Each structure stands twice: as C-alpha cells, then as structure tokens.
Short mmCIF file of N, CA and C in Angstrom, two decimals:
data_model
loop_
_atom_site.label_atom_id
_atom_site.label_comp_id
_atom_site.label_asym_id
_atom_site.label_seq_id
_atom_site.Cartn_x
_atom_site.Cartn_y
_atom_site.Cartn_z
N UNK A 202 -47.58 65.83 -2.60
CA UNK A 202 -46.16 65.88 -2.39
C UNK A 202 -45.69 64.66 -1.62
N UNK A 203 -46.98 64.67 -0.58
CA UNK A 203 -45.87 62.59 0.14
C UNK A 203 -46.49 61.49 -0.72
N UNK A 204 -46.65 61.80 -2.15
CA UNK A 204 -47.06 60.78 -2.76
C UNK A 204 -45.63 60.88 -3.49
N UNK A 205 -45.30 61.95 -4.04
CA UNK A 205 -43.96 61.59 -4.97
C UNK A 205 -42.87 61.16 -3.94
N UNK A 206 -42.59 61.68 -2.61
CA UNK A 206 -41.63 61.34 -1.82
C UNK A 206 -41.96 59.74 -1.35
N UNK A 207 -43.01 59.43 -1.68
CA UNK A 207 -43.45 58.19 -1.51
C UNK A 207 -42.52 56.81 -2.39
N UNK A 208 -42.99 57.33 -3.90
CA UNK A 208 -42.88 57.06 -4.92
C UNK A 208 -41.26 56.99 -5.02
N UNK A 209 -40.58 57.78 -4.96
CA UNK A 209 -39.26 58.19 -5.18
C UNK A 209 -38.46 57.37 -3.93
N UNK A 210 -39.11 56.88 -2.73
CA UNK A 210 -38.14 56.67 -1.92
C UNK A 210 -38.41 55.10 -2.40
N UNK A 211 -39.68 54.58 -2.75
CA UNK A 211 -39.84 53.15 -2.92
C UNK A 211 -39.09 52.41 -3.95
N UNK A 212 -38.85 54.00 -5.30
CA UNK A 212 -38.00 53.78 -6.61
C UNK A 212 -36.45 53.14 -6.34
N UNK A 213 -36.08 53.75 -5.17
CA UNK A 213 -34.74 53.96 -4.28
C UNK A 213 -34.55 52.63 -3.64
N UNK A 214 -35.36 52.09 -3.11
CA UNK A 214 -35.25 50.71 -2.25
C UNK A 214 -35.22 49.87 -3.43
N UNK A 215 -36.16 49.84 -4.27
CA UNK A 215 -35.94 48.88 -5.67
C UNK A 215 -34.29 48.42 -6.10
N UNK A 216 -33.71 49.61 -6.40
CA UNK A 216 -32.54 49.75 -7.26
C UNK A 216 -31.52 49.37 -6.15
N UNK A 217 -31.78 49.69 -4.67
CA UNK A 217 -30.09 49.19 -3.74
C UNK A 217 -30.52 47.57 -3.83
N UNK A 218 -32.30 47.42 -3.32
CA UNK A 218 -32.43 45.88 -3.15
C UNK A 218 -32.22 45.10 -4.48
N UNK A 219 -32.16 45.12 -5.94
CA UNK A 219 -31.57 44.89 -7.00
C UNK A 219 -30.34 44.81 -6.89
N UNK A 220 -29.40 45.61 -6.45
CA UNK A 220 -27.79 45.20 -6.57
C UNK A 220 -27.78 45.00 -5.52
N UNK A 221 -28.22 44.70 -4.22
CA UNK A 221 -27.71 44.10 -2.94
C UNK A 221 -27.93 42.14 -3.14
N UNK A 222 -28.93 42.63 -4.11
CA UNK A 222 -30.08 41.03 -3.62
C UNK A 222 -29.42 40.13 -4.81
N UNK A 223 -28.92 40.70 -6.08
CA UNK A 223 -28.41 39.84 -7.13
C UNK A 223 -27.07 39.36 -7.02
N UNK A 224 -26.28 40.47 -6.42
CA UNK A 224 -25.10 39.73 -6.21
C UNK A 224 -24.00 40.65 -7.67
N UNK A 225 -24.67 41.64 -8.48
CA UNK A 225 -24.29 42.14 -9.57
C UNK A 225 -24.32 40.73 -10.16
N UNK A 226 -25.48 39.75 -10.36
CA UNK A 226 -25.18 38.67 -11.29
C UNK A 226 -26.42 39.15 -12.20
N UNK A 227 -26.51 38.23 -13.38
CA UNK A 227 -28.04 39.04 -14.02
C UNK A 227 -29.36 37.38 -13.48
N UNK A 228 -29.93 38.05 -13.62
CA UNK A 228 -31.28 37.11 -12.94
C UNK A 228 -31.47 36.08 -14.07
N UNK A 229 -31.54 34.82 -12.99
CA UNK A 229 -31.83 33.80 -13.61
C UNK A 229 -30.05 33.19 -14.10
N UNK A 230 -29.55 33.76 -13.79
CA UNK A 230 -28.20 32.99 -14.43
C UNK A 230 -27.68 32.04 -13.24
N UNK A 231 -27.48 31.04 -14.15
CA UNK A 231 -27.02 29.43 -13.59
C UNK A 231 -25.42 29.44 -13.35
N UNK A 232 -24.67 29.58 -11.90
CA UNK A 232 -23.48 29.66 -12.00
C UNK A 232 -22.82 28.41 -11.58
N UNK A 233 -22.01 27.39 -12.56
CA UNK A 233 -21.42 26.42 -12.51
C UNK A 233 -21.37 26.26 -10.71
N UNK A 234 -21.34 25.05 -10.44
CA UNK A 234 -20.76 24.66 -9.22
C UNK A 234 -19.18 23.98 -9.59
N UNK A 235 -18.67 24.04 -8.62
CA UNK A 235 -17.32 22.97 -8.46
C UNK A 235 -17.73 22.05 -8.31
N UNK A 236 -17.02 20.72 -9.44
CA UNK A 236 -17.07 19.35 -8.95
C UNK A 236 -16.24 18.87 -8.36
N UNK A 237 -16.63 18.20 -6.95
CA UNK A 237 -15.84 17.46 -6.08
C UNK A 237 -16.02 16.00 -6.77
N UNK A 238 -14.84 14.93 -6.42
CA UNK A 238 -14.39 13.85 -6.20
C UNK A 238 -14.04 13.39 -5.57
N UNK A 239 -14.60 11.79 -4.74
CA UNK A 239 -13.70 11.38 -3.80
C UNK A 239 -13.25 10.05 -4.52
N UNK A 240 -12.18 9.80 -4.35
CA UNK A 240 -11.65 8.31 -4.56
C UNK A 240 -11.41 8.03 -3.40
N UNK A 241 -12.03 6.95 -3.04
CA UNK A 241 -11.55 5.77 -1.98
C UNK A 241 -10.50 4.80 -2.27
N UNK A 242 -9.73 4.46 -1.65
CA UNK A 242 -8.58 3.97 -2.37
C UNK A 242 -8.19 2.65 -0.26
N UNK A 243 -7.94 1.65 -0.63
CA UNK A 243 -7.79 0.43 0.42
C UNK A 243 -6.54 1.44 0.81
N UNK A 244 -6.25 0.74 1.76
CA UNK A 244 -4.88 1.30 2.21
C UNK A 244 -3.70 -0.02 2.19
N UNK A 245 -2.46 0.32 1.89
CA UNK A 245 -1.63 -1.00 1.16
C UNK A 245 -2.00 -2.03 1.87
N UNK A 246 -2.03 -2.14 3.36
CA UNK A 246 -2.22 -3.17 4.29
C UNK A 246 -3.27 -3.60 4.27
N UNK A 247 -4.65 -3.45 3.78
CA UNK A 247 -6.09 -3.72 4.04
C UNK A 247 -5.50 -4.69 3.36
N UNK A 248 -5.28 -5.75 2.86
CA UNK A 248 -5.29 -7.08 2.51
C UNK A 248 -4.13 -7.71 2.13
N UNK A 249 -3.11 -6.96 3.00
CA UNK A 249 -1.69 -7.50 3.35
C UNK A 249 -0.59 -7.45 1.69
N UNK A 250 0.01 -7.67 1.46
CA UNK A 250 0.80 -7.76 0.81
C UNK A 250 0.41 -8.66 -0.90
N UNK A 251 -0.78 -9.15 -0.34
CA UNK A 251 -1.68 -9.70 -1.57
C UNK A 251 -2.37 -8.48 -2.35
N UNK A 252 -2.37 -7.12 -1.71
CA UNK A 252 -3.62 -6.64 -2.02
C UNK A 252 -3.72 -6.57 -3.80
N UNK A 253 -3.28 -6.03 -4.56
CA UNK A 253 -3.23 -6.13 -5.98
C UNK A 253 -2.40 -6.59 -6.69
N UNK A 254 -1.75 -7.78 -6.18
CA UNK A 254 -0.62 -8.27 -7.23
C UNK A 254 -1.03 -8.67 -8.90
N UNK A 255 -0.29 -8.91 -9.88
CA UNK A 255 -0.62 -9.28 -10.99
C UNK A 255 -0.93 -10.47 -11.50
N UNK A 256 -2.17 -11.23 -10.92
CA UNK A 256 -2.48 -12.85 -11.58
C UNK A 256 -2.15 -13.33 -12.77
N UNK A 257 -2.13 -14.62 -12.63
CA UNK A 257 -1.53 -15.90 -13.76
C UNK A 257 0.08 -15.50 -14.39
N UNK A 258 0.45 -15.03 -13.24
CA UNK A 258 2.35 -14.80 -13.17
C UNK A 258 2.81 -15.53 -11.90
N UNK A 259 3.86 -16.36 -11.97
CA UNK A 259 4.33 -16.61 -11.20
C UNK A 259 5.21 -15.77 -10.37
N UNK A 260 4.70 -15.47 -9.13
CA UNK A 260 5.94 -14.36 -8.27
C UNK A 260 6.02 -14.92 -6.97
N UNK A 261 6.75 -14.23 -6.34
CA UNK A 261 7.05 -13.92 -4.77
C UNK A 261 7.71 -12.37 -4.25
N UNK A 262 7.12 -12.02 -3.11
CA UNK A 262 7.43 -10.87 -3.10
C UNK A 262 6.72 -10.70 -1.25
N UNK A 263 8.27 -10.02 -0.60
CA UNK A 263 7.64 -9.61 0.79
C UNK A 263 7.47 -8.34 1.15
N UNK A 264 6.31 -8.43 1.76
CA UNK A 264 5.65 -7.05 2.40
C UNK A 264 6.23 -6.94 3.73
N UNK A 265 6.82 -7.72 4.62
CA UNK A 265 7.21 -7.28 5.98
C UNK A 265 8.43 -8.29 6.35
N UNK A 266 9.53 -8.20 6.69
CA UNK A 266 10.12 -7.36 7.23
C UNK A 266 10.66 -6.55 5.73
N UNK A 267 10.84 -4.94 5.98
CA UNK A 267 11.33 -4.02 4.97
C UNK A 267 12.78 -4.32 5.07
N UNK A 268 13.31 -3.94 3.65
CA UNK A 268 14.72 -3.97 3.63
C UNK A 268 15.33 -2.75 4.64
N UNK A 269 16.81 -3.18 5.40
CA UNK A 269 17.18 -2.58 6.39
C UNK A 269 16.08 -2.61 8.07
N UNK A 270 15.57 -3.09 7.82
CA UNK A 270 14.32 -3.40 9.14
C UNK A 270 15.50 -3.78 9.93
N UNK A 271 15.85 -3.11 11.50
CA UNK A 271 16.30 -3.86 12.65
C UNK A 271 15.37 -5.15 13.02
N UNK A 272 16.16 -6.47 12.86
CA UNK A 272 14.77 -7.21 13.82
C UNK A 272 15.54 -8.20 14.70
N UNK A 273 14.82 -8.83 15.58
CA UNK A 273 15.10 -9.52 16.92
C UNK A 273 14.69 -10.96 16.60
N UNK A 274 14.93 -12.00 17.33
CA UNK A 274 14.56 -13.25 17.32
C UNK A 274 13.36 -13.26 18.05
N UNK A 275 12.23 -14.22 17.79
CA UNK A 275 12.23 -14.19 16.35
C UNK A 275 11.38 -12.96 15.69
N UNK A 276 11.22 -13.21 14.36
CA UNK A 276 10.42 -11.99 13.49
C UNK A 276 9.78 -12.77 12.91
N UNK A 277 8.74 -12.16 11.78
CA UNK A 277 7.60 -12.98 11.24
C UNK A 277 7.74 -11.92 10.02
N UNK A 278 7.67 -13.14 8.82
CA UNK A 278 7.71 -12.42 7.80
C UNK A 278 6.76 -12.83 6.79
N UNK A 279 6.13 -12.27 6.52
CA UNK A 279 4.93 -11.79 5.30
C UNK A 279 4.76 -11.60 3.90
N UNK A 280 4.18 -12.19 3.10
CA UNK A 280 4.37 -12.22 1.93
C UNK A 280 3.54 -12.31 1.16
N UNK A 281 3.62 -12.97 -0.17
CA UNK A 281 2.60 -12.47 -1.24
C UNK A 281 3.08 -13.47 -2.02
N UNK A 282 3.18 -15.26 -2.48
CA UNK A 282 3.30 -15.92 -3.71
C UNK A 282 2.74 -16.15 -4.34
N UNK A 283 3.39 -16.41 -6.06
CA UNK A 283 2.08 -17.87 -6.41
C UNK A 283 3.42 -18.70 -7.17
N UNK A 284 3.74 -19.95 -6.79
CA UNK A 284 4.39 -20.42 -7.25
C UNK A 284 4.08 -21.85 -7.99
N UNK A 285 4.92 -22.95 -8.13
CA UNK A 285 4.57 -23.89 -8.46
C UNK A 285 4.52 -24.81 -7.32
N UNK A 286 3.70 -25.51 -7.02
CA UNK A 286 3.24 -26.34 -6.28
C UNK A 286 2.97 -25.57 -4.88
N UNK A 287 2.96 -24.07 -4.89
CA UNK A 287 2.96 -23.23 -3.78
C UNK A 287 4.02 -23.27 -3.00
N UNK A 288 5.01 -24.03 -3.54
CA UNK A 288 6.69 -24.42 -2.38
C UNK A 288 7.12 -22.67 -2.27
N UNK A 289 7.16 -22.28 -0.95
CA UNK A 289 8.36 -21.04 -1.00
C UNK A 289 9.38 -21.08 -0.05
N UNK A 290 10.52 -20.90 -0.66
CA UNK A 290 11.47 -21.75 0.52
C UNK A 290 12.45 -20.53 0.75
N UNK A 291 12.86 -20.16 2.44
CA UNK A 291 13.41 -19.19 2.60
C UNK A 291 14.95 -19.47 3.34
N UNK A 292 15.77 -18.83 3.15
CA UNK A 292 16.64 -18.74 4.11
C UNK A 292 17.33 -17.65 4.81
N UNK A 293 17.87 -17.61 6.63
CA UNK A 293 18.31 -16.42 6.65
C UNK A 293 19.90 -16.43 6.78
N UNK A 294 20.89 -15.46 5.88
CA UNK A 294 21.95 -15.67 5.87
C UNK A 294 22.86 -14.87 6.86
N UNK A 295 24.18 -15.44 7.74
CA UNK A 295 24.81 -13.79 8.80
C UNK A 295 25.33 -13.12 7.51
N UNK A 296 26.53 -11.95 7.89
CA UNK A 296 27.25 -11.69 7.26
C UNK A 296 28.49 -12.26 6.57
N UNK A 297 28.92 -13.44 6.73
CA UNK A 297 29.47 -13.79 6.08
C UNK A 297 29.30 -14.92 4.74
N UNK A 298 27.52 -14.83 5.32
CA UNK A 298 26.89 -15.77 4.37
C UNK A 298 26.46 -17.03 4.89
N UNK A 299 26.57 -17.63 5.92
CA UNK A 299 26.58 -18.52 6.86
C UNK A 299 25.13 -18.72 6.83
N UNK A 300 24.48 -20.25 7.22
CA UNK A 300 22.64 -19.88 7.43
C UNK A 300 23.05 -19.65 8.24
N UNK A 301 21.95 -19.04 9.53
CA UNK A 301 21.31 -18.47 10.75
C UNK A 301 20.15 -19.59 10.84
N UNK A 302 19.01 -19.56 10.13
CA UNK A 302 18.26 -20.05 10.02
C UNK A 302 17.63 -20.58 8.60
N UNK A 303 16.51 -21.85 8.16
CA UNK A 303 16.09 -22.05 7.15
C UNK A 303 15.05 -22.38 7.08
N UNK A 304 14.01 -22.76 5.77
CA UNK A 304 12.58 -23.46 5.86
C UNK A 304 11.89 -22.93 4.82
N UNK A 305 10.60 -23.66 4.47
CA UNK A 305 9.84 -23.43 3.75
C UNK A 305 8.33 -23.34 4.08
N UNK A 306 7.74 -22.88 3.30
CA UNK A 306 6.40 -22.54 3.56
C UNK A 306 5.67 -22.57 2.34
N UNK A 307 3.99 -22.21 2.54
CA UNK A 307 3.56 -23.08 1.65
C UNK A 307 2.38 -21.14 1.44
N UNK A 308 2.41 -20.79 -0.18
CA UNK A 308 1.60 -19.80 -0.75
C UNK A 308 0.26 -20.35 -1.29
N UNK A 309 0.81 -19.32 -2.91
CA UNK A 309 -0.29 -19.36 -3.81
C UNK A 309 0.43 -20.18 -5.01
N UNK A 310 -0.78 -20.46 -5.66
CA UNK A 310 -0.39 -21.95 -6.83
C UNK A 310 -1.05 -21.41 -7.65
N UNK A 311 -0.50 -21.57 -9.25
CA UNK A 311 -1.64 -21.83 -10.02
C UNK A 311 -2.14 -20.64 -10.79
N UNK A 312 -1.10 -19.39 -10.89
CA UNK A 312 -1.37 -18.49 -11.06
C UNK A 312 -1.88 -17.33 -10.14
N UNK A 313 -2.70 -17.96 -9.03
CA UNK A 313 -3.49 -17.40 -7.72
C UNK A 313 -2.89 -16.97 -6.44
N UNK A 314 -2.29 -15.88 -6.69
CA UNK A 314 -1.54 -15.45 -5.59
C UNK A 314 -2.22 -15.27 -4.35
N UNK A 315 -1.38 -16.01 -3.09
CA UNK A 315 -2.13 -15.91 -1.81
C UNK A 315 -0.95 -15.26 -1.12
N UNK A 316 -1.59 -15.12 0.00
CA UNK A 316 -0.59 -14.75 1.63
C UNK A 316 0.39 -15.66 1.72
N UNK A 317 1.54 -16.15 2.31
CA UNK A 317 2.32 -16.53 3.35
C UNK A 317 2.63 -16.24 4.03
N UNK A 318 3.31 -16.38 5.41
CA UNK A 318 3.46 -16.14 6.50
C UNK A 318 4.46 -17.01 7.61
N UNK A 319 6.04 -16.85 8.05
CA UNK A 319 6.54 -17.25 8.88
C UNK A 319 7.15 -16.54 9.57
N UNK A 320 7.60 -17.64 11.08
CA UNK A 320 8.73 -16.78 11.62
C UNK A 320 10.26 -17.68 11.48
N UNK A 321 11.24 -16.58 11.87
CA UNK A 321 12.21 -17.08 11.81
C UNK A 321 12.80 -16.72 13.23
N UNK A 322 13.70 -17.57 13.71
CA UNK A 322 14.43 -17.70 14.95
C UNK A 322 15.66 -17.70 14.05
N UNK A 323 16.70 -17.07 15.15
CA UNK A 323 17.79 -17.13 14.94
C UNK A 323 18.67 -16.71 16.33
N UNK A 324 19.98 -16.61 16.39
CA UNK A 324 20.89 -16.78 17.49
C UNK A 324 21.82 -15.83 16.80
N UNK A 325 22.64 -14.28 17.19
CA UNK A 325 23.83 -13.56 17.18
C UNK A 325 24.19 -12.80 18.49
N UNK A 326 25.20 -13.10 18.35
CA UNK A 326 26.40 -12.48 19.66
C UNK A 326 25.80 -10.63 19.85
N UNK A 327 26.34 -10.09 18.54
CA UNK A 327 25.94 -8.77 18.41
C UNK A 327 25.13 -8.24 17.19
N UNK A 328 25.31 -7.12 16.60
CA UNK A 328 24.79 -6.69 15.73
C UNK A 328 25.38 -6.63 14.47
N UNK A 329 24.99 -7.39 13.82
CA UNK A 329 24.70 -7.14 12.32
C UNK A 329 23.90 -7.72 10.87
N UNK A 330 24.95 -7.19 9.94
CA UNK A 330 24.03 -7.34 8.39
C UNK A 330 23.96 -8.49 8.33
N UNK A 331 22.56 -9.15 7.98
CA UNK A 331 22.23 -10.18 7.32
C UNK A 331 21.14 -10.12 6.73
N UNK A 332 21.15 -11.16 5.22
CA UNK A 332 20.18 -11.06 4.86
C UNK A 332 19.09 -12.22 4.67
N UNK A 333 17.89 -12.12 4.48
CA UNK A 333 16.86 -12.83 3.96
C UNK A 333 16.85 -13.12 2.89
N UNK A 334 16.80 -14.74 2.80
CA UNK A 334 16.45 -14.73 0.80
C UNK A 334 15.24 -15.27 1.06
N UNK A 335 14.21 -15.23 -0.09
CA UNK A 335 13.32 -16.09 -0.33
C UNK A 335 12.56 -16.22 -1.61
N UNK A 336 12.88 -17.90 -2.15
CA UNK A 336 12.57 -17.56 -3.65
C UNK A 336 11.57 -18.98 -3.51
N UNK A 337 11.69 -19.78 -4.96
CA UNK A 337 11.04 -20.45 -5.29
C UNK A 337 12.12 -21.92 -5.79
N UNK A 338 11.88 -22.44 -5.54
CA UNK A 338 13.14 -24.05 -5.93
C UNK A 338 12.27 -24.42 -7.08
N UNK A 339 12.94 -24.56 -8.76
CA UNK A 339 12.40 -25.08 -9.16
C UNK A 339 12.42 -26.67 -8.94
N UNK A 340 10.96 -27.15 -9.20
CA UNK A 340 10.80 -28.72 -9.29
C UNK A 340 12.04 -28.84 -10.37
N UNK A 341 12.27 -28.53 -11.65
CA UNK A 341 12.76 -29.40 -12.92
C UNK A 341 14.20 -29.38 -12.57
N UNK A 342 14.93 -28.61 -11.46
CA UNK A 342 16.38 -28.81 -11.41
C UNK A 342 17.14 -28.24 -10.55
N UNK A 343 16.01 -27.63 -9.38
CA UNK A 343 16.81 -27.11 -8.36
C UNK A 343 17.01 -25.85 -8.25
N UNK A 344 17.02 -25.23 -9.16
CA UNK A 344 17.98 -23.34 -9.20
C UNK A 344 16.57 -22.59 -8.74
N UNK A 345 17.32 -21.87 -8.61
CA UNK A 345 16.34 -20.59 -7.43
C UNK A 345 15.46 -19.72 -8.60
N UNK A 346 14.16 -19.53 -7.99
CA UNK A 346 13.60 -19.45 -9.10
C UNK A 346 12.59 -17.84 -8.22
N UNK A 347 12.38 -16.76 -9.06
CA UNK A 347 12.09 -15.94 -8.10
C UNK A 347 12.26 -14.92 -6.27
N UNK A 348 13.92 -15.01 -7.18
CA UNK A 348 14.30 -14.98 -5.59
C UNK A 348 13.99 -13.07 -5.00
N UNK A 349 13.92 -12.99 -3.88
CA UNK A 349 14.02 -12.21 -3.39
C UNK A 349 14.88 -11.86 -1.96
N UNK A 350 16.07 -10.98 -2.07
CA UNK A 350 17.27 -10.77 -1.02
C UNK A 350 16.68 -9.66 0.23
N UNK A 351 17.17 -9.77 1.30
CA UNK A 351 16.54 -8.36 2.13
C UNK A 351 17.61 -8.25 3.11
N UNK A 352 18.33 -7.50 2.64
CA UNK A 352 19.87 -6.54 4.16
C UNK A 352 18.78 -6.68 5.33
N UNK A 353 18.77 -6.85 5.88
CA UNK A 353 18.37 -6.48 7.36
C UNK A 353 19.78 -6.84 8.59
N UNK A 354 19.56 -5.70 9.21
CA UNK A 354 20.43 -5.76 10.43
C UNK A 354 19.48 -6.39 11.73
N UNK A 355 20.34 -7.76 11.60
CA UNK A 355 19.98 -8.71 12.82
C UNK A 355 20.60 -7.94 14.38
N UNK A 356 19.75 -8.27 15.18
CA UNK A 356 20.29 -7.93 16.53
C UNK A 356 19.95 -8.74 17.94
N UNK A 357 20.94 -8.98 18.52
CA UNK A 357 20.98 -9.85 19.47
C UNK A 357 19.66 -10.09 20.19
#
C-alpha cells in the first residue's frame, strides 16, 4: 500500500512539475526573440555645420547665429561653404538697411565643402531687427551668388 501511495504521489509531482516547469509551452519549442537595433547617429554639431552637406555643389549655408538669435557685439558666426575661389563675403545690415558691419572670409573650394568662421562687431543705441547676409560674389560680374539672409535682433 506505501508503494502505490508512493507511486501515485511521484505520478502527481511529474504532472504539476510539467506545467510549472514548461511554461504551458511544448518542449523543445524555439520562441522567437525580439530584435533590437541601435543606430548611432553624430549629433548635428559633432562636426559643426559641415557635418553632411552635399559635395561637388556649390553652397553656403550658416549653422550659428539662428535666425531671430538675440546677439551682442561681437558674435561669431559659423558656417559651412564651398564656393569659388572659397571667397565668402558677409554683411551685417540695421533696420533700415544701413551696413553695421562688413567682410569676407575664406571656406571651401572646389566642390569641397569646409567650415568658416567669423566675428562681427557692431555698434546700436538700442534694440533691434537686423539682418545678416552672406553669400558668394561672383568672380564673372559681381551679383550675389548663394546668398543667405538672417533677421536677427541686434542688441546694444
């Protein structure tokens, strides 16, 4: 008799440890995992305003100061050309259009877009709109070639 109560209680541990231990899955079954992905991705600034522009195009294009940016005398402004002979020539205008300040600086040539980098000084009483241009002069006749405008509110 403590052989069948034996028997019967060991039958009993089988069958809970079977559905405790499988999970109600059937044995041997392979259950997909989730695939993770990471993309690493630079962050815009890891290589300034150059970071992926489109080669063997001629451009210009600034990364700092943002349009509407409050800025102070002076500021430093940042960029991204490739022009011809690398000339990038900027100016800053008040509100009535007046320079403030002017100059040029020297990029990327040749299809090969590089960095630039200046500051500008300037002089106002109080506060206001003015903007930044900065394009490209063509060599063959003068006219503005790639320009780019930026509102910014100047402040004393």
């Amino acid at each position: 008799m403590c052989h069948r109560k034996g028997l019967a209680a060991a039958i009993v541990m089988l069958i809970v440890a079977a559905a405790c231990g499988t999970g109600g899955d059937q044995a041997g079954e392979v259950r997909p995992q989730p695939t993770v992905t990471v993309t690493v991705t630079a962050s815009p600034d890891a290589d300034g305003p150059c970071a992926d522009p489109p080669s063997g195009t001629d451009l210009i294009f600034v990364g700092q100061p943002s349009p509407g940016e409050r800025v102070t005398s002076p500021f430093t402004v940042d960029g991204c050309s490739s022009t011809f002979e690398a000339n990038v020539v900027w100016e800053l205008l008040d509100a009535d259009g007046g320079t403030l300040a002017d100059g040029s600086t020297m990029g990327g040539t040749m299809g090969q877009p590089e960095r630039f980098s200046f500051d500008v000084e300037f002089d106002v009483t109080g506060e206001e709109i003015g903007t930044l241009r900065v394009y490209e002069s063509s060599a063959e006749d003068g006219s503005e070639l790639h320009v780019n405008s930026l509102p910014l509110v100047l402040q004393p």
